[in-house]
């Protein structure tokens, strides 16, 4: 385990103990910018499961997309390049400022927003919603609330793709990032949205990381 992940865990622990479940993200990004260390989840590459999902589609996706907890913007840029009209948001202003600085000519609309306090104009507004690794860094009741909020972003006929660490219900919760159980995955399935395909992937590593790659589809 890297010291950087240990540091993120400590910031998370302190913030959650204060009752502030999201307060540590901006602090971590701001410290990383100031001190030049790499945040454990930052790889400055699009998500390989998103790349694979796009590659399997018979035709390029169209319409409006939104990227939840977009970090430094690589997934949003990939979707924009694929032809979608993309909004991407993160709770951390420093991350969003970095997206705008990294991609000054981007067509992506980068916004600071909290998935737990979603703008009403985003409800059922997006043909494609991408969520990778946001719910798993939230604790307790915020997890189901975030999953339901993400499910509500999907427009009629639209698709939600979720990538997350996974665990069996009987396995210990472990340390942040806390993997999702199948029951938690079903929290995304708000009325009108159903789980269409679930892949359980063991990503090579030391140790290997089990993940869900889950595709939900909304009724027309
Ligand atoms: C583990 S990182 C994953 C970042 C990116 N999705 C990726 O795959 O590299 C989780 C991201 O979610 C953001 N985040 C956490 N809670 C959030 C919330 N309530 N609303 C919006 N973004 C949030 C964090 O700031 C962070 O950028």
GROMACS .gro file of N, CA and C in nm, residues 6-170:
model
  495
    6UNK      N    1  -0.252   0.570   0.223
    6UNK     CA    2  -0.265   0.579   0.369
    6UNK      C    3  -0.303   0.721   0.410
    7UNK      N    4  -0.243   0.819   0.343
    7UNK     CA    5  -0.274   0.960   0.375
    7UNK      C    6  -0.420   0.990   0.340
    8UNK      N    7  -0.466   0.943   0.223
    8UNK     CA    8  -0.606   0.964   0.184
    8UNK      C    9  -0.698   0.899   0.288
    9UNK      N   10  -0.661   0.780   0.334
    9UNK     CA   11  -0.745   0.712   0.435
    9UNK      C   12  -0.751   0.792   0.564
   10UNK      N   13  -0.640   0.852   0.600
   10UNK     CA   14  -0.638   0.930   0.724
   10UNK      C   15  -0.725   1.057   0.709
   11UNK      N   16  -0.713   1.124   0.594
   11UNK     CA   17  -0.799   1.242   0.571
   11UNK      C   18  -0.946   1.202   0.573
   12UNK      N   19  -0.977   1.087   0.511
   12UNK     CA   20  -1.116   1.040   0.509
   12UNK      C   21  -1.163   1.012   0.652
   13UNK      N   22  -1.080   0.943   0.728
   13UNK     CA   23  -1.119   0.906   0.864
   13UNK      C   24  -1.149   1.031   0.947
   14UNK      N   25  -1.061   1.131   0.937
   14UNK     CA   26  -1.080   1.255   1.016
   14UNK      C   27  -1.210   1.326   0.975
   15UNK      N   28  -1.231   1.339   0.842
   15UNK     CA   29  -1.349   1.413   0.795
   15UNK      C   30  -1.478   1.340   0.836
   16UNK      N   31  -1.480   1.208   0.816
   16UNK     CA   32  -1.601   1.131   0.847
   16UNK      C   33  -1.629   1.136   0.997
   17UNK      N   34  -1.523   1.135   1.079
   17UNK     CA   35  -1.542   1.145   1.225
   17UNK      C   36  -1.606   1.278   1.263
   18UNK      N   37  -1.582   1.382   1.180
   18UNK     CA   38  -1.644   1.513   1.205
   18UNK      C   39  -1.786   1.518   1.149
   19UNK      N   40  -1.828   1.411   1.082
   19UNK     CA   41  -1.962   1.409   1.022
   19UNK      C   42  -1.964   1.471   0.883
   20UNK      N   43  -1.847   1.494   0.825
   20UNK     CA   44  -1.838   1.555   0.692
   20UNK      C   45  -1.785   1.448   0.596
   21UNK      N   46  -1.879   1.381   0.526
   21UNK     CA   47  -1.837   1.262   0.451
   21UNK      C   48  -1.763   1.294   0.322
   22UNK      N   49  -1.773   1.419   0.276
   22UNK     CA   50  -1.707   1.453   0.149
   22UNK      C   51  -1.599   1.560   0.165
   23UNK      N   52  -1.574   1.604   0.288
   23UNK     CA   53  -1.484   1.717   0.309
   23UNK      C   54  -1.339   1.691   0.273
   24UNK      N   55  -1.304   1.562   0.261
   24UNK     CA   56  -1.161   1.533   0.243
   24UNK      C   57  -1.115   1.534   0.098
   25UNK      N   58  -1.208   1.532   0.003
   25UNK     CA   59  -1.165   1.523  -0.137
   25UNK      C   60  -1.094   1.651  -0.181
   26UNK      N   61  -1.155   1.766  -0.156
   26UNK     CA   62  -1.090   1.891  -0.196
   26UNK      C   63  -0.956   1.907  -0.123
   27UNK      N   64  -0.954   1.871   0.004
   27UNK     CA   65  -0.827   1.885   0.078
   27UNK      C   66  -0.717   1.800   0.015
   28UNK      N   67  -0.754   1.677  -0.025
   28UNK     CA   68  -0.653   1.588  -0.085
   28UNK      C   69  -0.604   1.644  -0.219
   29UNK      N   70  -0.696   1.688  -0.305
   29UNK     CA   71  -0.654   1.744  -0.434
   29UNK      C   72  -0.568   1.869  -0.413
   30UNK      N   73  -0.608   1.955  -0.320
   30UNK     CA   74  -0.533   2.079  -0.299
   30UNK      C   75  -0.393   2.047  -0.245
   31UNK      N   76  -0.383   1.953  -0.153
   31UNK     CA   77  -0.250   1.914  -0.101
   31UNK      C   78  -0.165   1.853  -0.212
   32UNK      N   79  -0.227   1.772  -0.297
   32UNK     CA   80  -0.153   1.709  -0.406
   32UNK      C   81  -0.097   1.814  -0.502
   33UNK      N   82  -0.179   1.914  -0.532
   33UNK     CA   83  -0.131   2.021  -0.621
   33UNK      C   84  -0.017   2.098  -0.556
   34UNK      N   85  -0.031   2.124  -0.427
   34UNK     CA   86   0.068   2.206  -0.356
   34UNK      C   87   0.198   2.130  -0.335
   35UNK      N   88   0.187   2.001  -0.295
   35UNK     CA   89   0.306   1.926  -0.254
   35UNK      C   90   0.359   1.832  -0.362
   36UNK      N   91   0.284   1.819  -0.472
   36UNK     CA   92   0.334   1.742  -0.587
   36UNK      C   93   0.329   1.592  -0.570
   37UNK      N   94   0.247   1.540  -0.477
   37UNK     CA   95   0.237   1.393  -0.470
   37UNK      C   96   0.118   1.346  -0.555
   38UNK      N   97   0.123   1.217  -0.593
   38UNK     CA   98   0.020   1.161  -0.678
   38UNK      C   99  -0.091   1.101  -0.594
   39UNK      N  100  -0.214   1.138  -0.624
   39UNK     CA  101  -0.330   1.078  -0.556
   39UNK      C  102  -0.344   0.934  -0.605
   40UNK      N  103  -0.378   0.843  -0.515
   40UNK     CA  104  -0.371   0.699  -0.547
   40UNK      C  105  -0.457   0.662  -0.669
   41UNK      N  106  -0.571   0.728  -0.691
   41UNK     CA  107  -0.658   0.686  -0.802
   41UNK      C  108  -0.626   0.759  -0.933
   42UNK      N  109  -0.532   0.852  -0.930
   42UNK     CA  110  -0.505   0.930  -1.052
   42UNK      C  111  -0.404   0.857  -1.141
   43UNK      N  112  -0.446   0.826  -1.265
   43UNK     CA  113  -0.349   0.768  -1.360
   43UNK      C  114  -0.343   0.846  -1.491
   44UNK      N  115  -0.425   0.951  -1.502
   44UNK     CA  116  -0.423   1.038  -1.620
   44UNK      C  117  -0.447   0.962  -1.750
   45UNK      N  118  -0.528   0.856  -1.738
   45UNK     CA  119  -0.567   0.775  -1.854
   45UNK      C  120  -0.717   0.748  -1.843
   46UNK      N  121  -0.785   0.731  -1.959
   46UNK     CA  122  -0.925   0.690  -1.951
   46UNK      C  123  -0.938   0.551  -1.889
   47UNK      N  124  -1.052   0.528  -1.828
   47UNK     CA  125  -1.078   0.400  -1.761
   47UNK      C  126  -1.078   0.286  -1.864
   48UNK      N  127  -0.998   0.180  -1.844
   48UNK     CA  128  -0.992   0.072  -1.944
   48UNK      C  129  -1.126   0.001  -1.963
   49UNK      N  130  -1.210  -0.004  -1.860
   49UNK     CA  131  -1.341  -0.069  -1.876
   49UNK      C  132  -1.434   0.017  -1.962
   50UNK      N  133  -1.417   0.148  -1.954
   50UNK     CA  134  -1.495   0.238  -2.041
   50UNK      C  135  -1.447   0.224  -2.186
   51UNK      N  136  -1.318   0.219  -2.205
   51UNK     CA  137  -1.263   0.200  -2.340
   51UNK      C  138  -1.317   0.070  -2.399
   52UNK      N  139  -1.314  -0.038  -2.320
   52UNK     CA  140  -1.360  -0.168  -2.369
   52UNK      C  141  -1.510  -0.163  -2.401
   53UNK      N  142  -1.586  -0.096  -2.315
   53UNK     CA  143  -1.732  -0.087  -2.336
   53UNK      C  144  -1.762  -0.013  -2.465
   54UNK      N  145  -1.694   0.099  -2.486
   54UNK     CA  146  -1.715   0.175  -2.610
   54UNK      C  147  -1.676   0.092  -2.732
   55UNK      N  148  -1.567   0.017  -2.719
   55UNK     CA  149  -1.517  -0.064  -2.830
   55UNK      C  150  -1.611  -0.177  -2.869
   56UNK      N  151  -1.694  -0.221  -2.774
   56UNK     CA  152  -1.786  -0.332  -2.803
   56UNK      C  153  -1.915  -0.285  -2.869
   57UNK      N  154  -1.936  -0.154  -2.873
   57UNK     CA  155  -2.063  -0.105  -2.927
   57UNK      C  156  -2.060  -0.106  -3.080
   58UNK      N  157  -2.170  -0.149  -3.143
   58UNK     CA  158  -2.171  -0.154  -3.289
   58UNK      C  159  -2.164  -0.016  -3.352
   59UNK      N  160  -2.218   0.087  -3.283
   59UNK     CA  161  -2.216   0.222  -3.340
   59UNK      C  162  -2.170   0.319  -3.231
   60UNK      N  163  -2.115   0.432  -3.273
   60UNK     CA  164  -2.071   0.533  -3.176
   60UNK      C  165  -2.192   0.584  -3.099
   61UNK      N  166  -2.177   0.605  -2.968
   61UNK     CA  167  -2.290   0.657  -2.891
   61UNK      C  168  -2.319   0.801  -2.930
   62UNK      N  169  -2.441   0.842  -2.909
   62UNK     CA  170  -2.480   0.980  -2.942
   62UNK      C  171  -2.555   1.040  -2.824
   63UNK      N  172  -2.570   1.171  -2.825
   63UNK     CA  173  -2.650   1.239  -2.726
   63UNK      C  174  -2.567   1.299  -2.613
   64UNK      N  175  -2.634   1.313  -2.499
   64UNK     CA  176  -2.571   1.379  -2.384
   64UNK      C  177  -2.516   1.276  -2.287
   65UNK      N  178  -2.395   1.301  -2.237
   65UNK     CA  179  -2.335   1.212  -2.137
   65UNK      C  180  -2.295   1.293  -2.015
   66UNK      N  181  -2.288   1.225  -1.901
   66UNK     CA  182  -2.236   1.289  -1.780
   66UNK      C  183  -2.142   1.192  -1.710
   67UNK      N  184  -2.031   1.248  -1.659
   67UNK     CA  185  -1.932   1.170  -1.585
   67UNK      C  186  -1.936   1.215  -1.440
   68UNK      N  187  -1.963   1.121  -1.352
   68UNK     CA  188  -1.977   1.146  -1.208
   68UNK      C  189  -1.838   1.141  -1.144
   69UNK      N  190  -1.808   1.233  -1.052
   69UNK     CA  191  -1.679   1.228  -0.980
   69UNK      C  192  -1.564   1.217  -1.078
   70UNK      N  193  -1.555   1.314  -1.169
   70UNK     CA  194  -1.471   1.299  -1.290
   70UNK      C  195  -1.322   1.311  -1.265
   71UNK      N  196  -1.282   1.350  -1.143
   71UNK     CA  197  -1.138   1.361  -1.116
   71UNK      C  198  -1.073   1.457  -1.214
   72UNK      N  199  -0.967   1.411  -1.284
   72UNK     CA  200  -0.891   1.497  -1.374
   72UNK      C  201  -0.937   1.490  -1.520
   73UNK      N  202  -1.053   1.426  -1.546
   73UNK     CA  203  -1.122   1.448  -1.673
   73UNK      C  204  -1.093   1.353  -1.788
   74UNK      N  205  -1.011   1.250  -1.768
   74UNK     CA  206  -0.974   1.166  -1.883
   74UNK      C  207  -1.093   1.090  -1.941
   75UNK      N  208  -1.185   1.044  -1.856
   75UNK     CA  209  -1.301   0.971  -1.908
   75UNK      C  210  -1.394   1.065  -1.984
   76UNK      N  211  -1.410   1.185  -1.931
   76UNK     CA  212  -1.496   1.284  -1.999
   76UNK      C  213  -1.439   1.318  -2.136
   77UNK      N  214  -1.310   1.335  -2.145
   77UNK     CA  215  -1.249   1.368  -2.274
   77UNK      C  216  -1.264   1.254  -2.374
   78UNK      N  217  -1.252   1.130  -2.325
   78UNK     CA  218  -1.271   1.015  -2.413
   78UNK      C  219  -1.412   1.016  -2.472
   79UNK      N  220  -1.512   1.041  -2.387
   79UNK     CA  221  -1.650   1.041  -2.434
   79UNK      C  222  -1.676   1.156  -2.531
   80UNK      N  223  -1.614   1.270  -2.505
   80UNK     CA  224  -1.630   1.383  -2.598
   80UNK      C  225  -1.569   1.349  -2.733
   81UNK      N  226  -1.454   1.284  -2.731
   81UNK     CA  227  -1.389   1.243  -2.856
   81UNK      C  228  -1.475   1.141  -2.931
   82UNK      N  229  -1.550   1.060  -2.854
   82UNK     CA  230  -1.638   0.960  -2.917
   82UNK      C  231  -1.764   1.022  -2.975
   83UNK      N  232  -1.784   1.152  -2.955
   83UNK     CA  233  -1.895   1.221  -3.021
   83UNK      C  234  -2.009   1.263  -2.930
   84UNK      N  235  -1.994   1.242  -2.800
   84UNK     CA  236  -2.102   1.279  -2.708
   84UNK      C  237  -2.088   1.424  -2.661
   85UNK      N  238  -2.200   1.480  -2.622
   85UNK     CA  239  -2.202   1.614  -2.562
   85UNK      C  240  -2.189   1.593  -2.411
   86UNK      N  241  -2.073   1.628  -2.355
   86UNK     CA  242  -2.039   1.576  -2.221
   86UNK      C  243  -2.039   1.686  -2.114
   87UNK      N  244  -2.103   1.652  -2.002
   87UNK     CA  245  -2.089   1.727  -1.877
   87UNK      C  246  -2.011   1.637  -1.782
   88UNK      N  247  -1.920   1.695  -1.705
   88UNK     CA  248  -1.844   1.616  -1.608
   88UNK      C  249  -1.835   1.697  -1.480
   89UNK      N  250  -1.856   1.631  -1.367
   89UNK     CA  251  -1.855   1.706  -1.242
   89UNK      C  252  -1.780   1.633  -1.133
   90UNK      N  253  -1.732   1.714  -1.040
   90UNK     CA  254  -1.663   1.661  -0.923
   90UNK      C  255  -1.690   1.757  -0.807
   91UNK      N  256  -1.687   1.703  -0.686
   91UNK     CA  257  -1.710   1.787  -0.569
   91UNK      C  258  -1.589   1.875  -0.537
   92UNK      N  259  -1.473   1.838  -0.590
   92UNK     CA  260  -1.349   1.908  -0.555
   92UNK      C  261  -1.320   2.019  -0.657
   93UNK      N  262  -1.328   2.146  -0.617
   93UNK     CA  263  -1.298   2.255  -0.712
   93UNK      C  264  -1.157   2.246  -0.772
   94UNK      N  265  -1.062   2.198  -0.694
   94UNK     CA  266  -0.925   2.189  -0.746
   94UNK      C  267  -0.918   2.089  -0.862
   95UNK      N  268  -0.992   1.979  -0.851
   95UNK     CA  269  -0.993   1.881  -0.961
   95UNK      C  270  -1.054   1.942  -1.086
   96UNK      N  271  -1.163   2.016  -1.069
   96UNK     CA  272  -1.230   2.076  -1.185
   96UNK      C  273  -1.141   2.184  -1.248
   97UNK      N  274  -1.072   2.261  -1.164
   97UNK     CA  275  -0.980   2.362  -1.219
   97UNK      C  276  -0.870   2.294  -1.300
   98UNK      N  277  -0.824   2.181  -1.251
   98UNK     CA  278  -0.719   2.108  -1.323
   98UNK      C  279  -0.772   2.054  -1.457
   99UNK      N  280  -0.896   2.004  -1.459
   99UNK     CA  281  -0.955   1.958  -1.587
   99UNK      C  282  -0.953   2.073  -1.689
  100UNK      N  283  -0.999   2.189  -1.644
  100UNK     CA  284  -1.007   2.303  -1.738
  100UNK      C  285  -0.868   2.344  -1.786
  101UNK      N  286  -0.769   2.333  -1.697
  101UNK     CA  287  -0.632   2.371  -1.736
  101UNK      C  288  -0.570   2.265  -1.827
  102UNK      N  289  -0.600   2.138  -1.801
  102UNK     CA  290  -0.542   2.031  -1.884
  102UNK      C  291  -0.600   2.032  -2.025
  103UNK      N  292  -0.730   2.066  -2.036
  103UNK     CA  293  -0.800   2.054  -2.164
  103UNK      C  294  -0.865   2.188  -2.201
  104UNK      N  295  -0.781   2.291  -2.231
  104UNK     CA  296  -0.836   2.425  -2.250
  104UNK      C  297  -0.930   2.435  -2.371
  105UNK      N  298  -0.914   2.348  -2.471
  105UNK     CA  299  -0.999   2.355  -2.590
  105UNK      C  300  -1.112   2.251  -2.586
  106UNK      N  301  -1.135   2.196  -2.471
  106UNK     CA  302  -1.232   2.088  -2.459
  106UNK      C  303  -1.375   2.135  -2.485
  107UNK      N  304  -1.456   2.043  -2.536
  107UNK     CA  305  -1.600   2.071  -2.549
  107UNK      C  306  -1.675   2.027  -2.422
  108UNK      N  307  -1.605   1.964  -2.329
  108UNK     CA  308  -1.671   1.915  -2.207
  108UNK      C  309  -1.705   2.033  -2.116
  109UNK      N  310  -1.825   2.027  -2.058
  109UNK     CA  311  -1.864   2.126  -1.958
  109UNK      C  312  -1.824   2.070  -1.821
  110UNK      N  313  -1.717   2.124  -1.764
  110UNK     CA  314  -1.669   2.078  -1.632
  110UNK      C  315  -1.734   2.161  -1.523
  111UNK      N  316  -1.791   2.095  -1.423
  111UNK     CA  317  -1.865   2.168  -1.319
  111UNK      C  318  -1.834   2.112  -1.181
  112UNK      N  319  -1.832   2.203  -1.083
  112UNK     CA  320  -1.821   2.161  -0.943
  112UNK      C  321  -1.962   2.130  -0.896
  113UNK      N  322  -1.984   2.007  -0.852
  113UNK     CA  323  -2.118   1.968  -0.803
  113UNK      C  324  -2.105   1.847  -0.713
  114UNK      N  325  -2.204   1.833  -0.625
  114UNK     CA  326  -2.208   1.722  -0.529
  114UNK      C  327  -2.318   1.625  -0.574
  115UNK      N  328  -2.281   1.501  -0.597
  115UNK     CA  329  -2.382   1.404  -0.642
  115UNK      C  330  -2.491   1.384  -0.536
  116UNK      N  331  -2.461   1.419  -0.412
  116UNK     CA  332  -2.560   1.405  -0.305
  116UNK      C  333  -2.656   1.525  -0.302
  117UNK      N  334  -2.629   1.624  -0.386
  117UNK     CA  335  -2.712   1.744  -0.390
  117UNK      C  336  -2.727   1.786  -0.536
  118UNK      N  337  -2.787   1.696  -0.614
  118UNK     CA  338  -2.785   1.707  -0.760
  118UNK      C  339  -2.870   1.824  -0.810
  119UNK      N  340  -2.819   1.891  -0.914
  119UNK     CA  341  -2.898   1.999  -0.975
  119UNK      C  342  -3.023   1.939  -1.039
  120UNK      N  343  -3.139   2.002  -1.014
  120UNK     CA  344  -3.266   1.947  -1.063
  120UNK      C  345  -3.266   1.933  -1.215
  121UNK      N  346  -3.198   2.022  -1.283
  121UNK     CA  347  -3.195   2.018  -1.429
  121UNK      C  348  -3.124   1.896  -1.486
  122UNK      N  349  -3.057   1.821  -1.400
  122UNK     CA  350  -2.986   1.701  -1.447
  122UNK      C  351  -3.071   1.575  -1.435
  123UNK      N  352  -3.188   1.583  -1.374
  123UNK     CA  353  -3.268   1.462  -1.354
  123UNK      C  354  -3.313   1.405  -1.488
  124UNK      N  355  -3.283   1.278  -1.510
  124UNK     CA  356  -3.327   1.204  -1.629
  124UNK      C  357  -3.288   1.278  -1.758
  125UNK      N  358  -3.170   1.341  -1.758
  125UNK     CA  359  -3.131   1.428  -1.869
  125UNK      C  360  -3.021   1.369  -1.957
  126UNK      N  361  -2.963   1.253  -1.921
  126UNK     CA  362  -2.843   1.207  -1.992
  126UNK      C  363  -2.863   1.069  -2.054
  127UNK      N  364  -2.821   1.061  -2.183
  127UNK     CA  365  -2.834   0.934  -2.256
  127UNK      C  366  -2.730   0.833  -2.207
  128UNK      N  367  -2.617   0.884  -2.159
  128UNK     CA  368  -2.514   0.794  -2.106
  128UNK      C  369  -2.457   0.855  -1.979
  129UNK      N  370  -2.454   0.775  -1.873
  129UNK     CA  371  -2.400   0.818  -1.744
  129UNK      C  372  -2.286   0.724  -1.710
  130UNK      N  373  -2.171   0.783  -1.675
  130UNK     CA  374  -2.056   0.699  -1.637
  130UNK      C  375  -2.015   0.728  -1.494
  131UNK      N  376  -2.013   0.622  -1.415
  131UNK     CA  377  -1.970   0.632  -1.274
  131UNK      C  378  -1.859   0.531  -1.249
  132UNK      N  379  -1.741   0.581  -1.214
  132UNK     CA  380  -1.631   0.493  -1.177
  132UNK      C  381  -1.574   0.537  -1.043
  133UNK      N  382  -1.589   0.451  -0.944
  133UNK     CA  383  -1.513   0.461  -0.819
  133UNK      C  384  -1.553   0.579  -0.728
  134UNK      N  385  -1.671   0.639  -0.749
  134UNK     CA  386  -1.714   0.747  -0.659
  134UNK      C  387  -1.789   0.692  -0.538
  135UNK      N  388  -1.889   0.606  -0.564
  135UNK     CA  389  -1.969   0.554  -0.452
  135UNK      C  390  -1.880   0.480  -0.352
  136UNK      N  391  -1.778   0.412  -0.402
  136UNK     CA  392  -1.694   0.330  -0.312
  136UNK      C  393  -1.606   0.414  -0.219
  137UNK      N  394  -1.594   0.542  -0.243
  137UNK     CA  395  -1.516   0.625  -0.149
  137UNK      C  396  -1.607   0.702  -0.053
  138UNK      N  397  -1.737   0.671  -0.058
  138UNK     CA  398  -1.831   0.733   0.036
  138UNK      C  399  -1.868   0.632   0.144
  139UNK      N  400  -1.895   0.680   0.267
  139UNK     CA  401  -1.930   0.587   0.375
  139UNK      C  402  -2.080   0.580   0.400
  140UNK      N  403  -2.121   0.478   0.468
  140UNK     CA  404  -2.254   0.469   0.530
  140UNK      C  405  -2.368   0.499   0.436
  141UNK      N  406  -2.462   0.581   0.485
  141UNK     CA  407  -2.585   0.608   0.410
  141UNK      C  408  -2.560   0.688   0.283
  142UNK      N  409  -2.447   0.758   0.277
  142UNK     CA  410  -2.417   0.837   0.157
  142UNK      C  411  -2.401   0.748   0.034
  143UNK      N  412  -2.368   0.621   0.054
  143UNK     CA  413  -2.344   0.532  -0.060
  143UNK      C  414  -2.475   0.507  -0.137
  144UNK      N  415  -2.577   0.466  -0.066
  144UNK     CA  416  -2.705   0.439  -0.133
  144UNK      C  417  -2.764   0.568  -0.188
  145UNK      N  418  -2.748   0.677  -0.113
  145UNK     CA  419  -2.802   0.806  -0.160
  145UNK      C  420  -2.734   0.846  -0.291
  146UNK      N  421  -2.602   0.828  -0.297
  146UNK     CA  422  -2.528   0.864  -0.419
  146UNK      C  423  -2.569   0.772  -0.534
  147UNK      N  424  -2.582   0.643  -0.507
  147UNK     CA  425  -2.619   0.548  -0.614
  147UNK      C  426  -2.756   0.585  -0.671
  148UNK      N  427  -2.851   0.616  -0.584
  148UNK     CA  428  -2.986   0.652  -0.633
  148UNK      C  429  -2.981   0.782  -0.713
  149UNK      N  430  -2.902   0.876  -0.663
  149UNK     CA  431  -2.889   1.004  -0.733
  149UNK      C  432  -2.830   0.984  -0.873
  150UNK      N  433  -2.732   0.895  -0.882
  150UNK     CA  434  -2.670   0.865  -1.013
  150UNK      C  435  -2.772   0.799  -1.105
  151UNK      N  436  -2.849   0.705  -1.051
  151UNK     CA  437  -2.953   0.639  -1.131
  151UNK      C  438  -3.052   0.739  -1.188
  152UNK      N  439  -3.081   0.844  -1.111
  152UNK     CA  440  -3.179   0.945  -1.155
  152UNK      C  441  -3.126   1.036  -1.265
  153UNK      N  442  -2.999   1.028  -1.297
  153UNK     CA  443  -2.944   1.110  -1.406
  153UNK      C  444  -2.980   1.055  -1.543
  154UNK      N  445  -3.017   0.926  -1.549
  154UNK     CA  446  -3.032   0.858  -1.678
  154UNK      C  447  -3.165   0.896  -1.744
  155UNK      N  448  -3.157   0.936  -1.871
  155UNK     CA  449  -3.277   0.973  -1.949
  155UNK      C  450  -3.351   0.847  -1.993
  156UNK      N  451  -3.480   0.859  -2.026
  156UNK     CA  452  -3.551   0.743  -2.082
  156UNK      C  453  -3.474   0.687  -2.202
  157UNK      N  454  -3.456   0.554  -2.204
  157UNK     CA  455  -3.382   0.489  -2.312
  157UNK      C  456  -3.231   0.496  -2.294
  158UNK      N  457  -3.186   0.562  -2.189
  158UNK     CA  458  -3.042   0.582  -2.168
  158UNK      C  459  -2.974   0.466  -2.096
  159UNK      N  460  -2.842   0.482  -2.080
  159UNK     CA  461  -2.758   0.377  -2.021
  159UNK      C  462  -2.673   0.435  -1.910
  160UNK      N  463  -2.658   0.357  -1.804
  160UNK     CA  464  -2.564   0.389  -1.695
  160UNK      C  465  -2.460   0.278  -1.690
  161UNK      N  466  -2.333   0.316  -1.694
  161UNK     CA  467  -2.225   0.219  -1.676
  161UNK      C  468  -2.154   0.249  -1.544
  162UNK      N  469  -2.149   0.147  -1.457
  162UNK     CA  470  -2.087   0.162  -1.324
  162UNK      C  471  -1.966   0.069  -1.317
  163UNK      N  472  -1.852   0.124  -1.277
  163UNK     CA  473  -1.734   0.043  -1.250
  163UNK      C  474  -1.697   0.065  -1.104
  164UNK      N  475  -1.681  -0.044  -1.031
  164UNK     CA  476  -1.654  -0.031  -0.886
  164UNK      C  477  -1.579  -0.154  -0.836
  165UNK      N  478  -1.504  -0.136  -0.731
  165UNK     CA  479  -1.453  -0.253  -0.659
  165UNK      C  480  -1.572  -0.332  -0.605
  166UNK      N  481  -1.557  -0.464  -0.594
  166UNK     CA  482  -1.668  -0.546  -0.548
  166UNK      C  483  -1.624  -0.636  -0.434
  167UNK      N  484  -1.723  -0.677  -0.355
  167UNK     CA  485  -1.697  -0.777  -0.250
  167UNK      C  486  -1.824  -0.858  -0.227
  168UNK      N  487  -1.807  -0.977  -0.174
  168UNK     CA  488  -1.923  -1.057  -0.133
  168UNK      C  489  -1.977  -0.999  -0.004
  169UNK      N  490  -2.109  -1.014   0.016
  169UNK     CA  491  -2.173  -0.955   0.134
  169UNK      C  492  -2.109  -1.002   0.264
  170UNK      N  493  -2.061  -1.127   0.264
  170UNK     CA  494  -2.007  -1.183   0.389
  170UNK      C  495  -1.860  -1.142   0.412
   0.00000   0.00000   0.00000
